[in-house]
Amino acid sequence: DGGITQSPKYLFRKEGQNVTLSCEQNLNHDAMYWYRQDPGQGLRLIYYSQIVNDFQKGDIAEGYSVSREKKESFPLTVTSAQKNPTAFYLCASSIDRSTYNEQFFGPGTRLTVL
Amino acid sequence: AQSVTQLDSHVSVSEGTPVLLRCNYSSSYSPSLFWYVQHPNKGLQLLLKYTSAATLVKGINGFEAEFKKSETSFHLTKPSAHMSDAAEYFCARVRGQNFVFGPGTRLSVLP
């Protein structure tokens, strides 16, 4: 099956720890995205990548880091600098960043800071 | 600012009655617009999209939306709600080369 996978589904972190969320796609899409979802706020863009070894900050990049070493993988690290990391994180991809192409979403990772 | 507004945070309908979920956008031109649905603890699924072709767009699961430039609206409708339609719905638009999402509307369907 083609699609986007995210792991783990649930993640618990102690304060002061870095954690990495996995996102993999087998759709051969060039562009990949990370969003954060909080109740009543919709989705906010953290980072995006148009091509391997290139990525750009979104609207709320502080406290997060990414890498894009392979086309199919776009992991997100939530660092200890992120003050309020408890949220639902969604990864997405699109064929490219043309304005006509929809984004396909993974099932999400729910991160809770203990 | 190029944004998306969803006027209702929660809509409740009875099964078998029509659904109307409202979306307005702010822009001086006609952007690409999308509706997504999200079931609890799941990712988003595309329902339909408008990309400057026909103003009435048909999507999956019986949903459709009409682009009205004069009203800067892209409301989502369905003639008859089903219990499985209960979910969160997001309107989105393109801003530059990225997406901007509205805050979402939670649809409840009563038996």
Short mmCIF file of C-alpha atoms in Angstrom, two decimals:
data_model
loop_
_atom_site.label_atom_id
_atom_site.label_comp_id
_atom_site.label_asym_id
_atom_site.label_seq_id
_atom_site.Cartn_x
_atom_site.Cartn_y
_atom_site.Cartn_z
CA ASP A 1 0.00 0.00 0.00
CA GLY A 2 1.22 3.50 -0.81
CA GLY A 3 1.04 6.08 1.89
CA ILE A 4 2.60 7.91 4.77
CA THR A 5 3.53 6.25 8.03
CA GLN A 6 4.30 7.93 11.31
CA SER A 7 5.74 6.34 14.40
CA PRO A 8 5.21 6.01 17.22
CA LYS A 9 1.48 6.61 17.52
CA TYR A 10 1.86 7.76 21.13
CA LEU A 11 5.01 9.19 22.68
CA PHE A 12 5.75 10.30 26.20
CA ARG A 13 8.63 12.56 27.06
CA LYS A 14 10.09 13.85 30.26
CA GLU A 15 10.87 17.53 30.48
CA GLY A 16 14.35 18.32 29.21
CA GLN A 17 14.51 15.39 26.80
CA ASN A 18 14.77 15.50 23.03
CA VAL A 19 12.53 13.13 21.09
CA THR A 20 12.37 12.26 17.41
CA LEU A 21 9.17 11.56 15.49
CA SER A 22 9.42 9.41 12.40
CA CYS A 23 7.73 10.11 9.06
CA GLU A 24 8.15 7.89 6.01
CA GLN A 25 6.40 8.02 2.63
CA ASN A 26 6.48 5.64 -0.32
CA LEU A 27 4.52 7.91 -2.67
CA ASN A 28 7.67 9.23 -4.37
CA HIS A 29 6.65 12.74 -3.36
CA ASP A 30 9.20 15.53 -3.45
CA ALA A 31 7.68 17.77 -0.78
CA MET A 32 7.15 16.90 2.88
CA TYR A 33 5.73 18.86 5.79
CA TRP A 34 5.38 18.78 9.57
CA TYR A 35 2.40 20.31 11.32
CA ARG A 36 1.43 20.73 14.92
CA GLN A 37 -2.23 20.47 15.88
CA ASP A 38 -3.66 21.92 19.10
CA PRO A 39 -7.36 21.93 20.01
CA GLY A 40 -9.22 24.83 18.39
CA GLN A 41 -6.18 26.09 16.47
CA GLY A 42 -6.17 24.02 13.32
CA LEU A 43 -2.81 22.99 11.91
CA ARG A 44 0.32 25.11 12.14
CA LEU A 45 3.33 24.53 9.89
CA ILE A 46 6.59 23.68 11.67
CA TYR A 47 9.00 22.80 8.83
CA TYR A 48 8.79 21.84 5.19
CA SER A 49 11.12 20.35 2.64
CA GLN A 50 10.92 20.58 -1.12
CA ILE A 51 13.85 18.36 -1.94
CA VAL A 52 16.44 16.12 -0.32
CA ASN A 53 18.97 17.98 1.85
CA ASP A 54 16.87 21.13 1.84
CA PHE A 55 14.26 22.33 4.33
CA GLN A 56 12.69 25.58 5.42
CA LYS A 57 11.19 26.91 8.65
CA GLY A 58 7.46 27.25 8.87
CA ASP A 59 5.43 29.46 11.18
CA ILE A 60 6.42 27.81 14.48
CA ALA A 61 9.89 26.30 13.99
CA GLU A 62 11.39 27.36 17.32
CA GLY A 63 12.30 24.36 19.46
CA TYR A 64 12.12 21.91 16.54
CA SER A 65 14.64 20.52 14.07
CA VAL A 66 14.39 18.32 10.97
CA SER A 67 16.54 16.52 8.43
CA ARG A 68 15.90 15.30 4.90
CA GLU A 69 18.69 12.88 4.03
CA LYS A 70 16.43 10.63 1.97
CA LYS A 71 13.46 11.48 -0.25
CA GLU A 72 11.14 9.14 1.63
CA SER A 73 12.05 10.23 5.18
CA PHE A 74 11.53 13.49 7.08
CA PRO A 75 12.07 13.01 10.83
CA LEU A 76 11.16 15.75 13.31
CA THR A 77 13.07 16.29 16.56
CA VAL A 78 11.32 18.06 19.38
CA THR A 79 14.06 19.60 21.49
CA SER A 80 14.09 20.63 25.12
CA ALA A 81 13.90 24.24 23.90
CA GLN A 82 10.28 23.73 22.85
CA LYS A 83 8.37 25.16 25.81
CA ASN A 84 5.04 23.47 25.28
CA PRO A 85 5.51 20.36 23.14
CA THR A 86 2.41 18.43 24.14
CA ALA A 87 0.37 18.22 20.92
CA PHE A 88 -0.67 16.06 18.00
CA TYR A 89 1.94 16.07 15.23
CA LEU A 90 1.05 15.41 11.61
CA CYS A 91 3.36 14.71 8.72
CA ALA A 92 2.25 15.32 5.14
CA SER A 93 3.62 15.06 1.63
CA SER A 94 2.73 16.31 -1.83
CA ILE A 95 3.98 15.54 -5.32
CA ASP A 96 5.66 18.93 -5.35
CA ARG A 97 4.93 22.36 -3.99
CA SER A 98 2.72 23.45 -6.83
CA THR A 99 -0.31 25.31 -5.55
CA TYR A 100 -2.65 22.80 -7.25
CA ASN A 101 -1.42 19.71 -5.48
CA GLU A 102 -3.10 18.48 -2.36
CA GLN A 103 -1.20 17.25 0.67
CA PHE A 104 -1.50 13.67 1.87
CA PHE A 105 -1.35 13.13 5.62
CA GLY A 106 -0.03 10.44 7.91
CA PRO A 107 -1.98 9.12 10.92
CA GLY A 108 -0.19 11.39 13.39
CA THR A 109 1.86 11.07 16.59
CA ARG A 110 0.49 12.26 19.91
CA LEU A 111 3.30 13.60 22.10
CA THR A 112 2.76 14.12 25.80
CA VAL A 113 5.28 15.71 28.13
CA LEU A 114 5.19 14.28 31.62
CA ALA B 1 -3.42 38.63 5.83
CA GLN B 2 -4.19 35.64 3.63
CA SER B 3 -6.23 33.56 6.04
CA VAL B 4 -9.10 31.13 6.33
CA THR B 5 -12.09 31.56 8.62
CA GLN B 6 -14.43 28.81 9.69
CA LEU B 7 -17.32 30.55 11.35
CA ASP B 8 -18.65 27.64 13.37
CA SER B 9 -16.50 25.70 15.81
CA HIS B 10 -19.25 23.10 16.22
CA VAL B 11 -22.23 22.10 14.06
CA SER B 12 -24.81 19.56 15.11
CA VAL B 13 -27.29 17.97 12.68
CA SER B 14 -29.69 15.05 12.74
CA GLU B 15 -29.00 12.01 10.60
CA GLY B 16 -30.60 12.41 7.18
CA THR B 17 -30.68 16.23 7.28
CA PRO B 18 -28.48 18.58 5.23
CA VAL B 19 -25.01 19.64 6.31
CA LEU B 20 -23.54 23.12 5.81
CA LEU B 21 -20.03 23.92 7.01
CA ARG B 22 -18.89 27.45 6.31
CA CYS B 23 -15.51 28.65 5.12
CA ASN B 24 -14.43 32.15 4.12
CA TYR B 25 -11.06 33.23 2.87
CA SER B 26 -9.33 36.58 2.66
CA SER B 27 -7.50 37.27 -0.58
CA SER B 28 -7.42 39.70 -3.45
CA TYR B 29 -7.33 36.84 -5.95
CA SER B 30 -8.87 33.38 -6.29
CA PRO B 31 -6.72 30.93 -4.35
CA SER B 32 -6.67 27.15 -4.48
CA LEU B 33 -8.97 25.90 -1.71
CA PHE B 34 -9.38 22.52 -0.05
CA TRP B 35 -11.61 20.74 2.41
CA TYR B 36 -10.20 17.99 4.61
CA VAL B 37 -11.87 15.69 7.13
CA GLN B 38 -10.26 14.30 10.28
CA HIS B 39 -11.67 11.50 12.39
CA PRO B 40 -10.50 11.29 16.03
CA ASN B 41 -6.78 10.62 16.44
CA LYS B 42 -6.35 10.19 12.69
CA GLY B 43 -4.66 12.09 9.91
CA LEU B 44 -6.49 14.37 7.49
CA GLN B 45 -8.20 13.05 4.38
CA LEU B 46 -8.90 15.21 1.35
CA LEU B 47 -12.61 15.66 0.59
CA LEU B 48 -12.34 18.00 -2.40
CA LYS B 49 -10.37 20.86 -3.90
CA TYR B 50 -10.96 23.97 -5.99
CA THR B 51 -8.27 25.06 -8.42
CA SER B 52 -9.95 27.70 -10.62
CA ALA B 53 -11.88 25.28 -12.80
CA ALA B 54 -15.59 24.64 -12.13
CA THR B 55 -16.94 26.65 -9.20
CA LEU B 56 -19.06 23.73 -7.96
CA VAL B 57 -16.73 20.99 -6.83
CA LYS B 58 -17.85 17.47 -6.03
CA GLY B 59 -15.90 15.40 -3.55
CA ILE B 60 -15.96 12.05 -1.88
CA ASN B 61 -18.73 10.67 0.37
CA GLY B 62 -21.40 12.90 -1.22
CA PHE B 63 -19.83 16.21 -0.19
CA GLU B 64 -19.60 19.21 -2.48
CA ALA B 65 -18.52 22.83 -2.18
CA GLU B 66 -19.20 25.97 -4.18
CA PHE B 67 -16.61 28.65 -4.74
CA LYS B 68 -18.17 32.13 -4.63
CA LYS B 69 -15.67 34.85 -5.35
CA SER B 70 -18.14 37.66 -4.64
CA GLU B 71 -18.64 36.29 -1.12
CA THR B 72 -15.06 34.98 -0.68
CA SER B 73 -16.62 31.73 0.46
CA PHE B 74 -16.14 28.02 -0.10
CA HIS B 75 -18.85 26.37 1.97
CA LEU B 76 -19.07 22.59 2.24
CA THR B 77 -22.45 20.89 1.89
CA LYS B 78 -23.99 17.44 1.89
CA PRO B 79 -27.69 16.75 1.23
CA SER B 80 -28.12 14.06 3.87
CA ALA B 81 -25.88 13.50 6.88
CA HIS B 82 -24.77 10.03 7.90
CA MET B 83 -23.53 8.97 11.31
CA SER B 84 -20.11 8.27 9.81
CA ASP B 85 -19.80 11.96 8.83
CA ALA B 86 -19.20 12.92 12.46
CA ALA B 87 -15.65 14.31 12.45
CA GLU B 88 -13.60 17.50 12.36
CA TYR B 89 -13.55 19.40 9.07
CA PHE B 90 -10.83 21.78 7.96
CA CYS B 91 -10.87 24.32 5.19
CA ALA B 92 -7.45 25.21 3.78
CA ARG B 93 -6.01 27.56 1.23
CA VAL B 94 -2.69 27.98 -0.45
CA ARG B 95 -0.53 30.84 0.78
CA GLY B 96 2.57 31.23 -1.31
CA GLN B 97 3.74 27.65 -1.67
CA ASN B 98 2.31 26.39 1.61
CA PHE B 99 -1.11 25.67 3.09
CA VAL B 100 -3.00 27.70 5.67
CA PHE B 101 -5.67 25.82 7.60
CA GLY B 102 -8.77 27.16 9.28
CA PRO B 103 -9.39 26.31 12.96
CA GLY B 104 -11.78 23.50 12.08
CA THR B 105 -15.48 22.73 12.55
CA ARG B 106 -16.56 19.74 14.57
CA LEU B 107 -19.60 18.05 13.05
CA SER B 108 -21.86 16.02 15.30
CA VAL B 109 -24.57 13.81 13.78
CA LEU B 110 -27.47 12.92 16.04
CA PRO B 111 -29.50 9.72 15.54
#
